[in-house]
JSON list of C-alpha atoms in Angstrom, two decimals:
[
{"chain": "A", "resi": 147, "resn": "GLY", "atom": "CA", "xyz": [-146.65, -163.03, -24.99]},
{"chain": "A", "resi": 148, "resn": "LEU", "atom": "CA", "xyz": [-148.25, -159.68, -25.58]},
{"chain": "A", "resi": 149, "resn": "HIS", "atom": "CA", "xyz": [-146.83, -157.40, -27.99]},
{"chain": "A", "resi": 150, "resn": "ALA", "atom": "CA", "xyz": [-147.52, -153.57, -27.89]},
{"chain": "A", "resi": 151, "resn": "ALA", "atom": "CA", "xyz": [-147.63, -152.16, -31.09]},
{"chain": "A", "resi": 152, "resn": "ALA", "atom": "CA", "xyz": [-145.86, -148.52, -31.89]},
{"chain": "A", "resi": 153, "resn": "ILE", "atom": "CA", "xyz": [-148.78, -145.77, -31.28]},
{"chain": "A", "resi": 154, "resn": "PRO", "atom": "CA", "xyz": [-147.37, -142.30, -33.11]},
{"chain": "A", "resi": 155, "resn": "LEU", "atom": "CA", "xyz": [-147.90, -139.69, -30.27]},
{"chain": "A", "resi": 156, "resn": "GLY", "atom": "CA", "xyz": [-147.34, -137.01, -33.02]},
{"chain": "A", "resi": 157, "resn": "SER", "atom": "CA", "xyz": [-144.51, -135.06, -34.37]},
{"chain": "A", "resi": 158, "resn": "ILE", "atom": "CA", "xyz": [-143.07, -131.98, -33.86]},
{"chain": "A", "resi": 159, "resn": "GLY", "atom": "CA", "xyz": [-141.02, -129.94, -36.97]},
{"chain": "A", "resi": 160, "resn": "ILE", "atom": "CA", "xyz": [-137.99, -127.95, -36.88]},
{"chain": "A", "resi": 161, "resn": "GLY", "atom": "CA", "xyz": [-139.63, -124.98, -37.31]},
{"chain": "A", "resi": 162, "resn": "GLN", "atom": "CA", "xyz": [-141.88, -125.63, -34.36]},
{"chain": "A", "resi": 163, "resn": "ILE", "atom": "CA", "xyz": [-138.26, -125.56, -32.28]},
{"chain": "A", "resi": 164, "resn": "GLN", "atom": "CA", "xyz": [-137.19, -122.54, -33.62]},
{"chain": "A", "resi": 165, "resn": "GLN", "atom": "CA", "xyz": [-140.31, -121.15, -32.61]},
{"chain": "A", "resi": 166, "resn": "LEU", "atom": "CA", "xyz": [-139.94, -121.96, -29.24]},
{"chain": "A", "resi": 167, "resn": "LEU", "atom": "CA", "xyz": [-136.26, -120.77, -28.89]},
{"chain": "A", "resi": 168, "resn": "GLN", "atom": "CA", "xyz": [-137.10, -117.34, -30.13]},
{"chain": "A", "resi": 169, "resn": "ARG", "atom": "CA", "xyz": [-140.15, -117.04, -27.59]},
{"chain": "A", "resi": 170, "resn": "LYS", "atom": "CA", "xyz": [-139.56, -113.73, -25.40]},
{"chain": "A", "resi": 171, "resn": "PRO", "atom": "CA", "xyz": [-138.50, -114.98, -21.81]},
{"chain": "A", "resi": 172, "resn": "ARG", "atom": "CA", "xyz": [-141.94, -114.96, -19.55]},
{"chain": "A", "resi": 173, "resn": "GLN", "atom": "CA", "xyz": [-142.78, -112.18, -17.15]},
{"chain": "A", "resi": 174, "resn": "SER", "atom": "CA", "xyz": [-143.37, -113.18, -13.67]},
{"chain": "A", "resi": 175, "resn": "ALA", "atom": "CA", "xyz": [-146.20, -111.69, -11.67]},
{"chain": "A", "resi": 176, "resn": "GLN", "atom": "CA", "xyz": [-143.77, -111.62, -8.41]},
{"chain": "A", "resi": 177, "resn": "ALA", "atom": "CA", "xyz": [-141.04, -109.11, -8.27]},
{"chain": "A", "resi": 178, "resn": "SER", "atom": "CA", "xyz": [-137.77, -110.42, -9.39]},
{"chain": "A", "resi": 179, "resn": "PRO", "atom": "CA", "xyz": [-134.45, -109.96, -7.80]},
{"chain": "A", "resi": 180, "resn": "VAL", "atom": "CA", "xyz": [-133.08, -109.17, -11.47]},
{"chain": "A", "resi": 181, "resn": "ILE", "atom": "CA", "xyz": [-132.85, -105.34, -12.24]},
{"chain": "A", "resi": 182, "resn": "GLY", "atom": "CA", "xyz": [-130.98, -105.42, -15.65]},
{"chain": "A", "resi": 183, "resn": "SER", "atom": "CA", "xyz": [-128.32, -107.18, -17.58]},
{"chain": "A", "resi": 184, "resn": "GLU", "atom": "CA", "xyz": [-125.42, -106.47, -20.14]},
{"chain": "A", "resi": 185, "resn": "LEU", "atom": "CA", "xyz": [-124.49, -108.47, -23.12]},
{"chain": "A", "resi": 186, "resn": "VAL", "atom": "CA", "xyz": [-120.44, -107.54, -21.87]},
{"chain": "A", "resi": 187, "resn": "VAL", "atom": "CA", "xyz": [-118.82, -109.80, -25.21]},
{"chain": "A", "resi": 188, "resn": "ASN", "atom": "CA", "xyz": [-121.18, -110.03, -28.38]},
{"chain": "A", "resi": 189, "resn": "ASN", "atom": "CA", "xyz": [-119.35, -112.08, -31.08]},
{"chain": "A", "resi": 190, "resn": "GLY", "atom": "CA", "xyz": [-122.90, -112.80, -32.89]},
{"chain": "A", "resi": 191, "resn": "PRO", "atom": "CA", "xyz": [-126.10, -114.98, -32.36]},
{"chain": "A", "resi": 192, "resn": "SER", "atom": "CA", "xyz": [-126.91, -117.12, -29.66]},
{"chain": "A", "resi": 193, "resn": "SER", "atom": "CA", "xyz": [-127.69, -119.94, -32.50]},
{"chain": "A", "resi": 194, "resn": "LYS", "atom": "CA", "xyz": [-123.93, -119.87, -33.24]},
{"chain": "A", "resi": 195, "resn": "ARG", "atom": "CA", "xyz": [-121.97, -119.07, -29.80]},
{"chain": "A", "resi": 196, "resn": "LEU", "atom": "CA", "xyz": [-121.32, -120.49, -26.76]},
{"chain": "A", "resi": 197, "resn": "ASP", "atom": "CA", "xyz": [-123.42, -117.76, -24.36]},
{"chain": "A", "resi": 198, "resn": "ILE", "atom": "CA", "xyz": [-122.00, -117.65, -20.96]},
{"chain": "A", "resi": 199, "resn": "VAL", "atom": "CA", "xyz": [-124.32, -115.91, -18.17]},
{"chain": "A", "resi": 200, "resn": "ILE", "atom": "CA", "xyz": [-122.61, -114.86, -14.83]},
{"chain": "A", "resi": 201, "resn": "MET", "atom": "CA", "xyz": [-124.62, -113.45, -12.24]},
{"chain": "A", "resi": 202, "resn": "GLY", "atom": "CA", "xyz": [-123.96, -112.75, -8.56]},
{"chain": "A", "resi": 203, "resn": "ASP", "atom": "CA", "xyz": [-125.33, -113.76, -5.49]},
{"chain": "A", "resi": 204, "resn": "GLY", "atom": "CA", "xyz": [-125.43, -112.16, -2.11]},
{"chain": "A", "resi": 205, "resn": "TYR", "atom": "CA", "xyz": [-124.76, -108.46, -4.02]},
{"chain": "A", "resi": 206, "resn": "THR", "atom": "CA", "xyz": [-127.13, -105.91, -2.32]},
{"chain": "A", "resi": 207, "resn": "SER", "atom": "CA", "xyz": [-128.49, -103.01, -4.17]},
{"chain": "A", "resi": 208, "resn": "ALA", "atom": "CA", "xyz": [-126.02, -100.45, -2.75]},
{"chain": "A", "resi": 209, "resn": "GLU", "atom": "CA", "xyz": [-123.42, -103.07, -4.11]},
{"chain": "A", "resi": 210, "resn": "MET", "atom": "CA", "xyz": [-124.13, -102.96, -7.76]},
{"chain": "A", "resi": 211, "resn": "GLY", "atom": "CA", "xyz": [-121.34, -101.01, -8.51]},
{"chain": "A", "resi": 212, "resn": "LYS", "atom": "CA", "xyz": [-119.17, -103.83, -6.77]},
{"chain": "A", "resi": 213, "resn": "TRP", "atom": "CA", "xyz": [-121.67, -106.79, -8.50]},
{"chain": "A", "resi": 214, "resn": "ARG", "atom": "CA", "xyz": [-120.52, -104.64, -12.12]},
{"chain": "A", "resi": 215, "resn": "SER", "atom": "CA", "xyz": [-116.71, -104.60, -11.49]},
{"chain": "A", "resi": 216, "resn": "ASP", "atom": "CA", "xyz": [-116.47, -108.24, -10.15]},
{"chain": "A", "resi": 217, "resn": "ALA", "atom": "CA", "xyz": [-117.96, -109.12, -12.99]},
{"chain": "A", "resi": 218, "resn": "GLN", "atom": "CA", "xyz": [-115.66, -107.84, -15.20]},
{"chain": "A", "resi": 219, "resn": "LYS", "atom": "CA", "xyz": [-113.01, -109.25, -13.27]},
{"chain": "A", "resi": 220, "resn": "VAL", "atom": "CA", "xyz": [-114.26, -112.63, -14.22]},
{"chain": "A", "resi": 221, "resn": "VAL", "atom": "CA", "xyz": [-114.75, -111.69, -17.76]},
{"chain": "A", "resi": 222, "resn": "ASN", "atom": "CA", "xyz": [-111.04, -110.60, -17.94]},
{"chain": "A", "resi": 223, "resn": "GLY", "atom": "CA", "xyz": [-110.18, -113.75, -16.45]},
{"chain": "A", "resi": 224, "resn": "LEU", "atom": "CA", "xyz": [-111.69, -116.19, -18.45]},
{"chain": "A", "resi": 225, "resn": "MET", "atom": "CA", "xyz": [-111.05, -114.12, -21.81]},
{"chain": "A", "resi": 226, "resn": "SER", "atom": "CA", "xyz": [-107.32, -114.51, -20.86]},
{"chain": "A", "resi": 227, "resn": "ASP", "atom": "CA", "xyz": [-107.29, -118.03, -20.19]},
{"chain": "A", "resi": 228, "resn": "PRO", "atom": "CA", "xyz": [-105.50, -119.44, -23.38]},
{"chain": "A", "resi": 229, "resn": "LEU", "atom": "CA", "xyz": [-108.26, -121.60, -24.26]},
{"chain": "A", "resi": 230, "resn": "PHE", "atom": "CA", "xyz": [-110.93, -118.91, -24.27]},
{"chain": "A", "resi": 231, "resn": "ALA", "atom": "CA", "xyz": [-108.54, -116.26, -25.62]},
{"chain": "A", "resi": 232, "resn": "ALA", "atom": "CA", "xyz": [-107.63, -118.69, -28.55]},
{"chain": "A", "resi": 233, "resn": "ASN", "atom": "CA", "xyz": [-111.60, -118.78, -29.43]},
{"chain": "A", "resi": 234, "resn": "ALA", "atom": "CA", "xyz": [-112.47, -116.24, -28.43]},
{"chain": "A", "resi": 235, "resn": "ARG", "atom": "CA", "xyz": [-115.08, -115.37, -31.27]},
{"chain": "A", "resi": 236, "resn": "ALA", "atom": "CA", "xyz": [-116.89, -118.32, -29.86]},
{"chain": "A", "resi": 237, "resn": "PHE", "atom": "CA", "xyz": [-118.44, -117.06, -26.76]},
{"chain": "A", "resi": 238, "resn": "ASN", "atom": "CA", "xyz": [-121.09, -114.26, -25.84]},
{"chain": "A", "resi": 239, "resn": "ILE", "atom": "CA", "xyz": [-121.21, -113.21, -22.63]},
{"chain": "A", "resi": 240, "resn": "ARG", "atom": "CA", "xyz": [-124.17, -111.83, -20.36]},
{"chain": "A", "resi": 241, "resn": "ARG", "atom": "CA", "xyz": [-123.81, -109.84, -16.76]},
{"chain": "A", "resi": 242, "resn": "VAL", "atom": "CA", "xyz": [-127.11, -110.19, -15.18]},
{"chain": "A", "resi": 243, "resn": "ASP", "atom": "CA", "xyz": [-127.48, -107.94, -12.20]},
{"chain": "A", "resi": 244, "resn": "VAL", "atom": "CA", "xyz": [-129.69, -109.76, -9.41]},
{"chain": "A", "resi": 245, "resn": "VAL", "atom": "CA", "xyz": [-130.07, -107.86, -6.12]},
{"chain": "A", "resi": 246, "resn": "SER", "atom": "CA", "xyz": [-130.28, -109.76, -2.82]},
{"chain": "A", "resi": 247, "resn": "ALA", "atom": "CA", "xyz": [-131.44, -108.31, 0.58]},
{"chain": "A", "resi": 248, "resn": "GLN", "atom": "CA", "xyz": [-128.87, -109.37, 2.31]},
{"chain": "A", "resi": 249, "resn": "SER", "atom": "CA", "xyz": [-124.61, -108.78, 1.66]},
{"chain": "A", "resi": 250, "resn": "GLY", "atom": "CA", "xyz": [-122.58, -112.32, 1.23]},
{"chain": "A", "resi": 251, "resn": "ILE", "atom": "CA", "xyz": [-123.77, -115.75, 1.31]},
{"chain": "A", "resi": 252, "resn": "ASP", "atom": "CA", "xyz": [-124.42, -118.54, 3.42]},
{"chain": "A", "resi": 253, "resn": "ASP", "atom": "CA", "xyz": [-121.17, -120.04, 5.20]},
{"chain": "A", "resi": 254, "resn": "PRO", "atom": "CA", "xyz": [-123.08, -122.75, 7.71]},
{"chain": "A", "resi": 255, "resn": "PRO", "atom": "CA", "xyz": [-119.03, -123.54, 9.37]},
{"chain": "A", "resi": 256, "resn": "TYR", "atom": "CA", "xyz": [-119.24, -119.98, 10.53]},
{"chain": "A", "resi": 257, "resn": "ASN", "atom": "CA", "xyz": [-122.79, -119.85, 11.41]},
{"chain": "A", "resi": 258, "resn": "ILE", "atom": "CA", "xyz": [-123.41, -117.49, 8.86]},
{"chain": "A", "resi": 259, "resn": "TYR", "atom": "CA", "xyz": [-126.63, -117.04, 6.78]},
{"chain": "A", "resi": 260, "resn": "ARG", "atom": "CA", "xyz": [-127.55, -114.50, 4.80]},
{"chain": "A", "resi": 261, "resn": "ASN", "atom": "CA", "xyz": [-130.62, -113.65, 2.55]},
{"chain": "A", "resi": 262, "resn": "THR", "atom": "CA", "xyz": [-129.59, -113.81, -0.98]},
{"chain": "A", "resi": 263, "resn": "ALA", "atom": "CA", "xyz": [-132.02, -114.22, -4.40]},
{"chain": "A", "resi": 264, "resn": "LEU", "atom": "CA", "xyz": [-130.00, -117.30, -5.23]},
{"chain": "A", "resi": 265, "resn": "ASN", "atom": "CA", "xyz": [-129.43, -119.23, -2.28]},
{"chain": "A", "resi": 266, "resn": "ALA", "atom": "CA", "xyz": [-125.58, -119.65, -2.44]},
{"chain": "A", "resi": 267, "resn": "THR", "atom": "CA", "xyz": [-123.84, -121.48, 0.38]},
{"chain": "A", "resi": 268, "resn": "MET", "atom": "CA", "xyz": [-120.06, -122.05, 0.79]},
{"chain": "A", "resi": 269, "resn": "ALA", "atom": "CA", "xyz": [-119.37, -125.56, 2.26]},
{"chain": "A", "resi": 270, "resn": "CYS", "atom": "CA", "xyz": [-122.26, -127.47, 1.04]},
{"chain": "A", "resi": 271, "resn": "SER", "atom": "CA", "xyz": [-122.36, -131.37, 1.49]},
{"chain": "A", "resi": 272, "resn": "GLY", "atom": "CA", "xyz": [-120.20, -130.76, 3.90]},
{"chain": "A", "resi": 273, "resn": "ILE", "atom": "CA", "xyz": [-117.41, -129.93, 1.75]},
{"chain": "A", "resi": 274, "resn": "ASP", "atom": "CA", "xyz": [-115.40, -127.00, 2.97]},
{"chain": "A", "resi": 275, "resn": "ARG", "atom": "CA", "xyz": [-115.15, -125.01, -0.15]},
{"chain": "A", "resi": 276, "resn": "LEU", "atom": "CA", "xyz": [-117.87, -126.10, -2.28]},
{"chain": "A", "resi": 277, "resn": "VAL", "atom": "CA", "xyz": [-120.49, -123.35, -3.32]},
{"chain": "A", "resi": 278, "resn": "CYS", "atom": "CA", "xyz": [-123.55, -124.49, -4.51]},
{"chain": "A", "resi": 279, "resn": "ALA", "atom": "CA", "xyz": [-126.66, -122.17, -5.40]},
{"chain": "A", "resi": 280, "resn": "ASP", "atom": "CA", "xyz": [-130.00, -122.92, -6.31]},
{"chain": "A", "resi": 281, "resn": "SER", "atom": "CA", "xyz": [-130.18, -123.89, -9.79]},
{"chain": "A", "resi": 282, "resn": "ASN", "atom": "CA", "xyz": [-134.00, -122.82, -10.34]},
{"chain": "A", "resi": 283, "resn": "LEU", "atom": "CA", "xyz": [-133.63, -119.45, -8.71]},
{"chain": "A", "resi": 284, "resn": "ALA", "atom": "CA", "xyz": [-130.48, -119.43, -11.78]},
{"chain": "A", "resi": 285, "resn": "TYR", "atom": "CA", "xyz": [-132.52, -120.65, -14.17]},
{"chain": "A", "resi": 286, "resn": "ASP", "atom": "CA", "xyz": [-135.30, -118.69, -13.79]},
{"chain": "A", "resi": 287, "resn": "ALA", "atom": "CA", "xyz": [-133.03, -115.69, -13.45]},
{"chain": "A", "resi": 288, "resn": "ALA", "atom": "CA", "xyz": [-131.19, -116.12, -16.83]},
{"chain": "A", "resi": 289, "resn": "ALA", "atom": "CA", "xyz": [-134.62, -117.00, -18.30]},
{"chain": "A", "resi": 290, "resn": "GLN", "atom": "CA", "xyz": [-135.92, -113.08, -17.60]},
{"chain": "A", "resi": 291, "resn": "VAL", "atom": "CA", "xyz": [-133.02, -111.82, -19.77]},
{"chain": "A", "resi": 292, "resn": "THR", "atom": "CA", "xyz": [-132.10, -114.56, -22.18]},
{"chain": "A", "resi": 293, "resn": "THR", "atom": "CA", "xyz": [-133.92, -117.01, -24.65]},
{"chain": "A", "resi": 294, "resn": "ALA", "atom": "CA", "xyz": [-133.75, -120.51, -24.28]},
{"chain": "A", "resi": 295, "resn": "ASP", "atom": "CA", "xyz": [-130.65, -120.61, -26.33]},
{"chain": "A", "resi": 296, "resn": "GLY", "atom": "CA", "xyz": [-128.63, -117.70, -24.99]},
{"chain": "A", "resi": 297, "resn": "ARG", "atom": "CA", "xyz": [-127.43, -119.64, -21.77]},
{"chain": "A", "resi": 298, "resn": "ASP", "atom": "CA", "xyz": [-125.59, -122.70, -22.66]},
{"chain": "A", "resi": 299, "resn": "VAL", "atom": "CA", "xyz": [-123.96, -122.09, -19.50]},
{"chain": "A", "resi": 300, "resn": "ILE", "atom": "CA", "xyz": [-124.41, -120.32, -16.06]},
{"chain": "A", "resi": 301, "resn": "LEU", "atom": "CA", "xyz": [-121.85, -119.15, -13.53]},
{"chain": "A", "resi": 302, "resn": "VAL", "atom": "CA", "xyz": [-123.02, -117.73, -10.20]},
{"chain": "A", "resi": 303, "resn": "VAL", "atom": "CA", "xyz": [-120.42, -115.68, -8.28]},
{"chain": "A", "resi": 304, "resn": "GLY", "atom": "CA", "xyz": [-120.87, -115.42, -4.51]},
{"chain": "A", "resi": 305, "resn": "ASN", "atom": "CA", "xyz": [-120.15, -112.15, -2.96]},
{"chain": "A", "resi": 306, "resn": "THR", "atom": "CA", "xyz": [-117.81, -113.16, -0.16]},
{"chain": "A", "resi": 307, "resn": "THR", "atom": "CA", "xyz": [-113.92, -113.25, 0.23]},
{"chain": "A", "resi": 308, "resn": "ARG", "atom": "CA", "xyz": [-113.65, -116.88, 1.29]},
{"chain": "A", "resi": 309, "resn": "TYR", "atom": "CA", "xyz": [-112.66, -119.02, -1.62]},
{"chain": "A", "resi": 310, "resn": "GLY", "atom": "CA", "xyz": [-114.80, -121.40, -3.32]},
{"chain": "A", "resi": 311, "resn": "GLY", "atom": "CA", "xyz": [-116.65, -122.64, -6.30]},
{"chain": "A", "resi": 312, "resn": "GLY", "atom": "CA", "xyz": [-118.16, -125.93, -7.88]},
{"chain": "A", "resi": 313, "resn": "GLY", "atom": "CA", "xyz": [-119.24, -127.20, -11.41]},
{"chain": "A", "resi": 314, "resn": "GLY", "atom": "CA", "xyz": [-122.36, -129.02, -12.48]},
{"chain": "A", "resi": 315, "resn": "TYR", "atom": "CA", "xyz": [-125.63, -127.83, -13.69]},
{"chain": "A", "resi": 316, "resn": "ILE", "atom": "CA", "xyz": [-124.95, -124.28, -12.51]},
{"chain": "A", "resi": 317, "resn": "ALA", "atom": "CA", "xyz": [-120.80, -122.95, -12.25]},
{"chain": "A", "resi": 318, "resn": "THR", "atom": "CA", "xyz": [-120.00, -121.50, -9.00]},
{"chain": "A", "resi": 319, "resn": "MET", "atom": "CA", "xyz": [-117.24, -119.22, -8.03]},
{"chain": "A", "resi": 320, "resn": "THR", "atom": "CA", "xyz": [-116.64, -116.78, -5.22]},
{"chain": "A", "resi": 321, "resn": "MET", "atom": "CA", "xyz": [-115.30, -113.15, -5.46]}
]
């Protein structure tokens, strides 16, 4: 039989990887729904912490005060959990302020459709309380305000009083 010889394609060193991780997020030519961010829990460098990024969807520019209040409730809830509280120094939490054109999120069973920055949707995949968001849009929003190692976990908070959430690449919840 034929045997292919192993041909090295090249190598990359740890220094090159560290340079890539330290690069500033790229700037988009398009208008961004991200209007700011704040490191609300800062326990040290991202390279030594688990970095949680929380961003809202379905909050208009007029609702940024509500978003900041909701985000603080999420942070307080996380940090009051016994597991998080026992390891509080291991976490950084960044709030990302994302503006949507319309208030609320999609809720197809009730024929509610909103124009939002992250396209959060209730009842995705036909599961009533499952909330999904567009992971590419969420990653792009996080990349505008963090370095690559500063966004270990992304949580999207949907602006609706209907209870829901989900896990996966992008965690979701409603407020």
